[in-house]
């Protein structure tokens, strides 16, 4: 009456087949779940990178050139004859502010380095040009500073004489961003 054409010892029982099919279906859905998790993880890393880029562009401390002034002082050699006002903008503090003049500029920095600059503060830097001739003025200095996340920043400040006028330029920011390197290594 219940005669099977297949031998149970070779082909197994119906429950063995049901268990095998259920295992295959389960493996398929586990594979799909892992694929979905990989897609979600990749999109989360992309969103994190977008937030890091947003932080670097919007919250970073950056300096703008507020004003600069030259004075032709011949009487005393220790007085400054070049004063630069830098204004810090951005939400983060600028730490370890360090201004360095390039050696070929023949300029001496008279202001000490600043440890910490908070919200929208104007910093005055005093310089003395060793030669009092401002006809061929070329002044190049670097502004180095950090934020609280230990990202290093650099801006280049340039003064040049153009058509009997002295013009000042402050370059865009160069960043050595330690936060984004962490996420780039994990991707």
Short mmCIF file of N, CA and C in Angstrom, two decimals, residues 102-165:
data_model
loop_
_atom_site.label_atom_id
_atom_site.label_comp_id
_atom_site.label_asym_id
_atom_site.label_seq_id
_atom_site.Cartn_x
_atom_site.Cartn_y
_atom_site.Cartn_z
N UNK A 102 58.59 84.35 5.64
CA UNK A 102 59.57 83.68 4.81
C UNK A 102 60.90 84.44 4.89
N UNK A 103 62.01 83.72 4.88
CA UNK A 103 63.31 84.38 5.09
C UNK A 103 63.66 85.44 4.04
N UNK A 104 63.24 85.26 2.81
CA UNK A 104 63.61 86.21 1.77
C UNK A 104 62.88 87.54 1.90
N UNK A 105 61.90 87.63 2.78
CA UNK A 105 61.10 88.85 2.93
C UNK A 105 61.81 89.92 3.75
N UNK A 106 62.86 89.56 4.46
CA UNK A 106 63.62 90.52 5.27
C UNK A 106 62.72 91.20 6.30
N UNK A 107 61.89 90.38 6.97
CA UNK A 107 60.92 90.90 7.94
C UNK A 107 61.11 90.16 9.26
N UNK A 108 60.98 90.89 10.34
CA UNK A 108 61.09 90.33 11.68
C UNK A 108 59.71 90.39 12.34
N UNK A 109 59.30 89.29 12.97
CA UNK A 109 58.01 89.24 13.66
C UNK A 109 58.22 89.70 15.09
N UNK A 110 57.42 90.67 15.52
CA UNK A 110 57.55 91.22 16.87
C UNK A 110 56.49 90.72 17.83
N UNK A 111 55.55 89.92 17.36
CA UNK A 111 54.45 89.44 18.19
C UNK A 111 54.71 88.00 18.59
N UNK A 112 54.37 87.68 19.82
CA UNK A 112 54.51 86.31 20.32
C UNK A 112 53.42 85.42 19.72
N UNK A 113 53.68 84.12 19.69
CA UNK A 113 52.67 83.18 19.25
C UNK A 113 51.52 83.14 20.25
N UNK A 114 50.33 82.80 19.76
CA UNK A 114 49.12 82.78 20.59
C UNK A 114 48.72 81.33 20.82
N UNK A 115 48.36 81.00 22.07
CA UNK A 115 48.00 79.61 22.39
C UNK A 115 46.58 79.25 21.96
N UNK A 116 45.62 80.15 22.17
CA UNK A 116 44.22 79.82 21.91
C UNK A 116 43.45 81.07 21.52
N UNK A 117 42.68 80.96 20.44
CA UNK A 117 41.82 82.05 20.01
C UNK A 117 40.41 81.49 19.89
N UNK A 118 39.47 82.12 20.59
CA UNK A 118 38.09 81.66 20.58
C UNK A 118 37.28 82.42 19.52
N UNK A 119 36.01 82.62 19.80
CA UNK A 119 35.06 83.20 18.85
C UNK A 119 35.49 84.55 18.29
N UNK A 120 35.37 84.71 17.00
CA UNK A 120 35.54 85.95 16.24
C UNK A 120 36.42 87.00 16.91
N UNK A 121 37.65 86.69 17.07
CA UNK A 121 38.62 87.59 17.70
C UNK A 121 39.56 88.11 16.63
N UNK A 122 39.93 89.38 16.74
CA UNK A 122 40.91 89.96 15.84
C UNK A 122 42.28 89.91 16.51
N UNK A 123 43.25 89.38 15.81
CA UNK A 123 44.61 89.27 16.32
C UNK A 123 45.48 90.26 15.55
N UNK A 124 46.27 91.02 16.29
CA UNK A 124 47.18 91.97 15.64
C UNK A 124 48.59 91.38 15.67
N UNK A 125 49.22 91.40 14.51
CA UNK A 125 50.62 90.97 14.41
C UNK A 125 51.46 92.16 14.00
N UNK A 126 52.56 92.33 14.70
CA UNK A 126 53.47 93.44 14.43
C UNK A 126 54.74 92.89 13.80
N UNK A 127 55.13 93.54 12.72
CA UNK A 127 56.33 93.14 11.99
C UNK A 127 57.23 94.36 11.82
N UNK A 128 58.48 94.09 11.57
CA UNK A 128 59.39 95.17 11.25
C UNK A 128 60.19 94.76 10.02
N UNK A 129 60.02 95.56 8.98
CA UNK A 129 60.83 95.33 7.78
C UNK A 129 62.19 95.90 8.06
N UNK A 130 63.21 95.08 7.88
CA UNK A 130 64.56 95.49 8.25
C UNK A 130 65.08 96.61 7.36
N UNK A 131 64.70 96.57 6.11
CA UNK A 131 65.05 97.68 5.22
C UNK A 131 63.83 98.58 5.12
N UNK A 132 64.05 99.86 5.23
CA UNK A 132 62.90 100.77 5.25
C UNK A 132 62.35 101.07 3.87
N UNK A 133 62.91 100.49 2.84
CA UNK A 133 62.43 100.72 1.47
C UNK A 133 61.23 99.82 1.19
N UNK A 134 60.09 100.44 0.92
CA UNK A 134 58.87 99.68 0.62
C UNK A 134 58.55 99.69 -0.87
N UNK A 135 59.51 100.11 -1.71
CA UNK A 135 59.21 100.18 -3.15
C UNK A 135 58.93 98.81 -3.73
N UNK A 136 59.77 97.88 -3.44
CA UNK A 136 59.60 96.53 -3.97
C UNK A 136 59.17 95.59 -2.85
N UNK A 137 58.04 95.88 -2.27
CA UNK A 137 57.58 95.10 -1.13
C UNK A 137 57.02 93.76 -1.60
N UNK A 138 57.57 92.71 -1.06
CA UNK A 138 57.03 91.37 -1.24
C UNK A 138 57.10 90.72 0.12
N UNK A 139 55.95 90.46 0.68
CA UNK A 139 55.89 89.89 2.02
C UNK A 139 55.06 88.61 1.95
N UNK A 140 55.64 87.55 2.42
CA UNK A 140 54.96 86.25 2.41
C UNK A 140 55.14 85.63 3.79
N UNK A 141 54.04 85.27 4.40
CA UNK A 141 54.13 84.60 5.70
C UNK A 141 53.13 83.45 5.74
N UNK A 142 53.42 82.51 6.59
CA UNK A 142 52.56 81.35 6.80
C UNK A 142 51.94 81.46 8.18
N UNK A 143 50.67 81.12 8.26
CA UNK A 143 49.95 81.09 9.53
C UNK A 143 49.63 79.62 9.80
N UNK A 144 50.19 79.09 10.86
CA UNK A 144 49.97 77.70 11.24
C UNK A 144 49.11 77.67 12.50
N UNK A 145 48.14 76.77 12.55
CA UNK A 145 47.34 76.61 13.76
C UNK A 145 46.65 75.26 13.73
N UNK A 146 46.03 74.90 14.86
CA UNK A 146 45.32 73.63 15.01
C UNK A 146 43.91 73.91 15.52
N UNK A 147 43.05 72.90 15.43
CA UNK A 147 41.79 72.96 16.14
C UNK A 147 41.82 71.94 17.28
N UNK A 148 40.74 71.83 18.01
CA UNK A 148 40.75 70.96 19.19
C UNK A 148 40.79 69.48 18.83
N UNK A 149 40.53 69.14 17.57
CA UNK A 149 40.60 67.75 17.12
C UNK A 149 41.97 67.41 16.56
N UNK A 150 42.92 68.31 16.75
CA UNK A 150 44.31 68.13 16.33
C UNK A 150 44.47 68.12 14.81
N UNK A 151 43.56 68.77 14.10
CA UNK A 151 43.73 68.98 12.67
C UNK A 151 44.64 70.18 12.48
N UNK A 152 45.64 70.04 11.64
CA UNK A 152 46.59 71.12 11.39
C UNK A 152 46.14 71.94 10.19
N UNK A 153 46.24 73.26 10.31
CA UNK A 153 45.83 74.18 9.25
C UNK A 153 47.00 75.08 8.87
N UNK A 154 46.96 75.55 7.64
CA UNK A 154 47.96 76.50 7.18
C UNK A 154 47.30 77.47 6.20
N UNK A 155 47.56 78.76 6.41
CA UNK A 155 47.13 79.78 5.47
C UNK A 155 48.35 80.60 5.09
N UNK A 156 48.36 81.07 3.86
CA UNK A 156 49.47 81.89 3.38
C UNK A 156 48.98 83.32 3.24
N UNK A 157 49.72 84.23 3.83
CA UNK A 157 49.40 85.65 3.77
C UNK A 157 50.44 86.33 2.89
N UNK A 158 49.98 87.10 1.91
CA UNK A 158 50.88 87.74 0.95
C UNK A 158 50.57 89.22 0.85
N UNK A 159 51.60 90.03 0.88
CA UNK A 159 51.50 91.46 0.59
C UNK A 159 52.43 91.74 -0.58
N UNK A 160 51.89 92.39 -1.60
CA UNK A 160 52.73 92.77 -2.74
C UNK A 160 52.37 94.19 -3.17
N UNK A 161 53.32 94.81 -3.81
CA UNK A 161 53.08 96.16 -4.30
C UNK A 161 52.66 96.08 -5.76
N UNK A 162 51.49 96.66 -6.05
CA UNK A 162 50.96 96.68 -7.41
C UNK A 162 50.53 98.10 -7.73
N UNK A 163 51.11 98.68 -8.75
CA UNK A 163 50.73 100.03 -9.21
C UNK A 163 50.74 101.05 -8.07
N UNK A 164 51.83 101.12 -7.36
CA UNK A 164 52.01 102.05 -6.24
C UNK A 164 51.00 101.83 -5.11
N UNK A 165 50.34 100.71 -5.10
CA UNK A 165 49.45 100.36 -4.00
C UNK A 165 49.90 99.01 -3.44
#
